[in-house]
Amino acid sequence: AFQRRALQKNLLYLTLTGLTIGACVLVLFLGSRALKEQQRLSKLRSDFLTNVSHELRTPLTAIRLHAETLERQLAKIHSPTAASAETIVGEVDRLTVLINGVLEFTRLENDKKRFVWEPVDLVAVLQESMQLFSQQLADAGFAVAFDLPESLILRRADRAALKQCAVNLISNCLKFSPHDKRIRVRLRDENGTAVWETEDRGLGVLPEDQPRIFDKFYRSASLDPAISGTGLGLTLCKAFVEAHGGSIEWKAPASGTGSRFVIRLPV
């Protein structure tokens, strides 16, 4: 009887062990399939975004070329519709910024982003970036304040990536400042660290959204759906700044309303 009970217990343990191993194998198999499917879908999404973005850039280039030609011709005859052509050029530039953001994101996701390291004057980059939005800022009635040194050279930086960061931050100021239209850009050198601040008096960031503002495709549920955006601007800023060995953080302005993004980059 003792041997019989021992045999039954051993058989029970073996059965439970076999079932456990079988369950583990099944979980691993299903997990592997799910992971492969997720990778396949991620690649399809990235390829789709890349292809669509490239296809959009071609007609936008043609539209901008013709709009500039039309603007010059209307300006010669002092036609009041020249302003409309200028608006078309500005909107094409805005769409180009959005498309470039999507392309940069797909390159980062696929590990195809290549940085061109060289000495870069960050002051010139900020001034050029603000110039891209000069017409939009003027039309919207923004007050722009600059607090920049004459020059601040970063010895090892990617000019295009830094310009993309500046453009994304300024674009956010434009989109999320419906009432108090003020933008302030500061830059200073603190013991070998470039401290770059972009501040507005707009909608700001809710406490529950603050931990996720740099997540890809994240948009606050409280945002007006009419406000355009892909949810990639701050994600790209964070990736580019960290590639330079720097950091970016959101802070509440001293005024209590709006947003202040502080970027620190090694000189």
XYZ file of C-alpha atoms in Angstrom:
267
model
C 0.000 0.000 0.000
C 2.885 2.385 0.814
C 4.561 1.649 -2.522
C 1.287 2.170 -4.337
C 0.731 5.569 -2.662
C 4.324 6.596 -3.401
C 3.889 5.591 -7.056
C 0.643 7.608 -7.295
C 2.332 10.660 -5.793
C 5.290 10.346 -8.167
C 2.952 10.039 -11.134
C 1.038 13.093 -9.916
C 4.261 15.130 -9.562
C 5.461 14.033 -12.991
C 2.102 14.949 -14.519
C 2.124 18.403 -12.873
C 5.736 18.954 -13.946
C 4.916 17.955 -17.512
C 1.888 20.255 -17.600
C 3.966 23.133 -16.212
C 6.690 22.622 -18.800
C 4.089 22.332 -21.558
C 2.406 25.572 -20.416
C 5.764 27.361 -20.366
C 6.590 26.145 -23.875
C 3.158 27.234 -25.109
C 3.541 30.676 -23.531
C 7.001 31.091 -25.075
C 5.716 29.995 -28.468
C 2.726 32.326 -28.401
C 4.875 35.154 -27.046
C 7.407 34.662 -29.827
C 4.664 34.738 -32.449
C 3.138 37.876 -30.931
C 6.558 39.579 -30.830
C 7.256 38.725 -34.469
C 3.825 40.004 -35.480
C 4.384 43.213 -33.526
C 7.766 43.707 -35.199
C 6.182 43.090 -38.607
C 3.422 45.622 -37.957
C 5.940 48.136 -36.619
C 8.020 47.770 -39.781
C 4.913 48.142 -41.958
C 3.974 51.322 -40.082
C 7.469 52.757 -40.406
C 7.642 51.903 -44.108
C 4.201 53.419 -44.676
C 5.125 56.652 -42.880
C 8.389 56.885 -44.803
C 6.784 56.283 -48.195
C 3.880 58.680 -47.584
C 6.230 61.383 -46.305
C 8.476 61.067 -49.358
C 5.470 61.159 -51.683
C 4.171 64.320 -50.018
C 7.484 66.160 -50.260
C 7.501 66.143 -54.090
C 4.202 68.014 -54.658
C 4.958 70.370 -51.758
C 8.234 71.359 -53.400
C 6.380 72.134 -56.643
C 3.680 74.116 -54.802
C 6.303 76.188 -52.993
C 8.200 76.890 -56.217
C 5.096 78.125 -58.044
C 3.876 80.096 -55.020
C 7.223 81.902 -54.748
C 7.151 82.706 -58.465
C 3.593 84.023 -58.149
C 4.535 86.053 -55.065
C 7.435 87.768 -56.875
C 5.276 88.598 -59.909
C 2.452 90.013 -57.777
C 4.910 92.003 -55.657
C 6.278 93.687 -58.809
C 2.868 95.053 -59.682
C 2.078 95.802 -55.998
C -0.942 93.529 -56.037
C -2.708 93.059 -52.678
C -2.972 89.322 -53.396
C 0.807 89.008 -52.980
C 0.133 88.444 -49.282
C -1.947 85.371 -50.169
C 0.956 83.862 -52.108
C 3.209 84.588 -49.148
C 0.762 82.762 -46.882
C 0.854 79.738 -49.202
C 4.655 79.651 -48.956
C 4.453 79.845 -45.157
C 1.912 77.032 -44.930
C 3.988 74.846 -47.268
C 6.974 75.421 -44.976
C 4.858 74.392 -41.995
C 3.779 71.178 -43.718
C 7.386 70.492 -44.679
C 8.386 70.763 -41.016
C 5.708 68.194 -40.085
C 6.794 65.801 -42.825
C 10.455 66.136 -41.889
C 9.508 65.302 -38.310
C 7.818 62.071 -39.403
C 10.822 61.125 -41.557
C 13.252 61.792 -38.715
C 11.134 59.667 -36.380
C 11.114 56.698 -38.770
C 14.898 56.989 -39.163
C 15.329 56.937 -35.387
C 13.004 53.952 -34.982
C 14.866 51.999 -37.667
C 18.332 53.022 -36.369
C 19.029 54.775 -39.673
C 19.520 58.270 -38.296
C 23.013 59.550 -39.060
C 24.311 62.701 -37.387
C 26.802 65.044 -39.046
C 29.111 66.253 -36.282
C 30.754 69.644 -36.743
C 31.221 72.978 -34.911
C 27.858 74.799 -34.865
C 26.929 78.314 -33.765
C 23.766 77.737 -31.746
C 22.858 81.444 -31.867
C 22.677 81.353 -35.672
C 20.562 78.176 -35.542
C 18.028 79.811 -33.208
C 17.830 82.966 -35.309
C 17.319 81.000 -38.541
C 14.633 78.837 -36.921
C 12.722 81.860 -35.653
C 12.981 83.444 -39.095
C 11.068 80.485 -40.580
C 8.067 81.474 -38.464
C 8.458 85.244 -38.771
C 5.403 85.705 -41.001
C 3.174 83.413 -38.905
C 4.279 85.072 -35.672
C 3.624 88.532 -37.095
C 0.211 87.561 -38.468
C -0.801 86.029 -35.121
C 0.381 89.081 -33.186
C 3.120 87.407 -31.137
C 5.622 89.400 -29.098
C 9.023 87.728 -29.506
C 11.879 88.362 -27.070
C 15.460 87.201 -27.666
C 18.123 87.011 -24.971
C 21.100 85.660 -26.903
C 24.855 86.183 -26.822
C 26.653 87.262 -29.991
C 27.817 83.699 -30.547
C 27.899 80.328 -28.773
C 29.811 77.605 -30.603
C 29.165 73.939 -29.886
C 32.311 72.060 -30.883
C 30.511 68.824 -31.771
C 26.908 69.166 -32.919
C 24.508 68.342 -35.739
C 23.135 71.571 -37.170
C 20.034 70.022 -38.773
C 19.045 68.183 -35.578
C 19.382 71.310 -33.434
C 17.378 73.314 -35.958
C 14.662 70.652 -35.876
C 14.531 70.990 -32.072
C 14.215 74.781 -32.294
C 11.526 74.564 -34.978
C 9.490 72.035 -32.960
C 9.613 74.162 -29.801
C 8.658 77.378 -31.617
C 5.872 75.559 -33.451
C 4.470 74.373 -30.102
C 4.534 77.931 -28.780
C 2.500 79.020 -31.806
C -0.050 76.225 -31.521
C -0.604 76.297 -27.777
C -0.750 80.058 -27.133
C -4.297 81.071 -28.088
C -4.542 84.165 -25.853
C -1.334 85.489 -24.271
C 0.904 85.527 -27.351
C 4.459 85.824 -26.064
C 7.593 83.817 -26.834
C 10.937 84.253 -25.122
C 14.133 82.463 -26.196
C 17.182 82.634 -23.931
C 20.678 81.215 -24.387
C 23.707 81.401 -22.119
C 26.932 79.557 -21.344
C 27.129 78.177 -17.791
C 30.622 76.808 -17.160
C 30.865 74.919 -20.442
C 27.165 74.043 -20.695
C 24.863 75.801 -23.148
C 21.539 76.499 -21.408
C 18.794 77.100 -23.967
C 15.308 78.072 -22.791
C 12.125 78.460 -24.831
C 9.196 79.935 -22.914
C 5.614 80.858 -23.747
C 2.475 81.973 -21.895
C 0.196 79.410 -23.501
C -1.893 76.503 -22.248
C 0.938 74.835 -20.343
C 0.959 71.156 -19.344
C -1.448 69.526 -16.896
C 0.177 67.676 -13.950
C -1.114 64.311 -15.173
C 0.405 64.892 -18.624
C 3.858 66.032 -17.487
C 5.449 62.540 -17.147
C 4.412 61.624 -20.715
C 5.017 64.761 -22.791
C 8.142 63.243 -24.403
C 6.417 59.928 -25.291
C 5.944 59.268 -28.987
C 2.494 60.029 -30.427
C 1.285 61.264 -27.030
C -1.295 64.041 -27.041
C -3.190 65.184 -23.973
C -6.846 64.176 -23.834
C -7.648 67.756 -22.811
C -6.328 69.228 -26.078
C -8.702 70.677 -28.623
C -8.809 68.198 -31.566
C -8.644 71.194 -33.899
C -5.036 71.815 -32.790
C -2.907 69.992 -35.342
C 0.058 67.836 -34.428
C 1.564 64.371 -34.664
C 2.739 63.951 -31.078
C 6.330 63.541 -32.293
C 7.841 67.010 -31.868
C 8.995 66.684 -28.261
C 9.958 63.035 -28.806
C 12.395 64.114 -31.526
C 13.697 66.980 -29.382
C 14.509 64.591 -26.541
C 16.184 62.060 -28.862
C 18.296 64.715 -30.612
C 19.314 66.478 -27.398
C 20.332 63.201 -25.747
C 22.329 62.253 -28.863
C 24.353 65.435 -28.172
C 24.963 64.306 -24.581
C 22.477 66.852 -23.255
C 19.130 66.918 -21.472
C 15.719 68.542 -21.883
C 13.064 69.167 -19.245
C 9.755 70.961 -18.893
C 9.337 73.592 -16.197
C 6.523 75.905 -15.239
C 7.394 79.556 -16.015
C 7.793 82.024 -13.177
C 4.582 83.685 -14.402
C 2.695 80.501 -13.508
C 1.148 79.984 -16.961
C 2.579 78.445 -20.113
C 5.584 76.235 -20.663
C 9.341 76.593 -20.325
C 11.572 73.998 -21.952
C 15.156 73.989 -20.711
C 17.803 72.278 -22.855
C 21.356 71.767 -21.612
C 24.082 70.917 -24.122
C 27.819 70.427 -23.575
C 29.791 73.162 -25.334
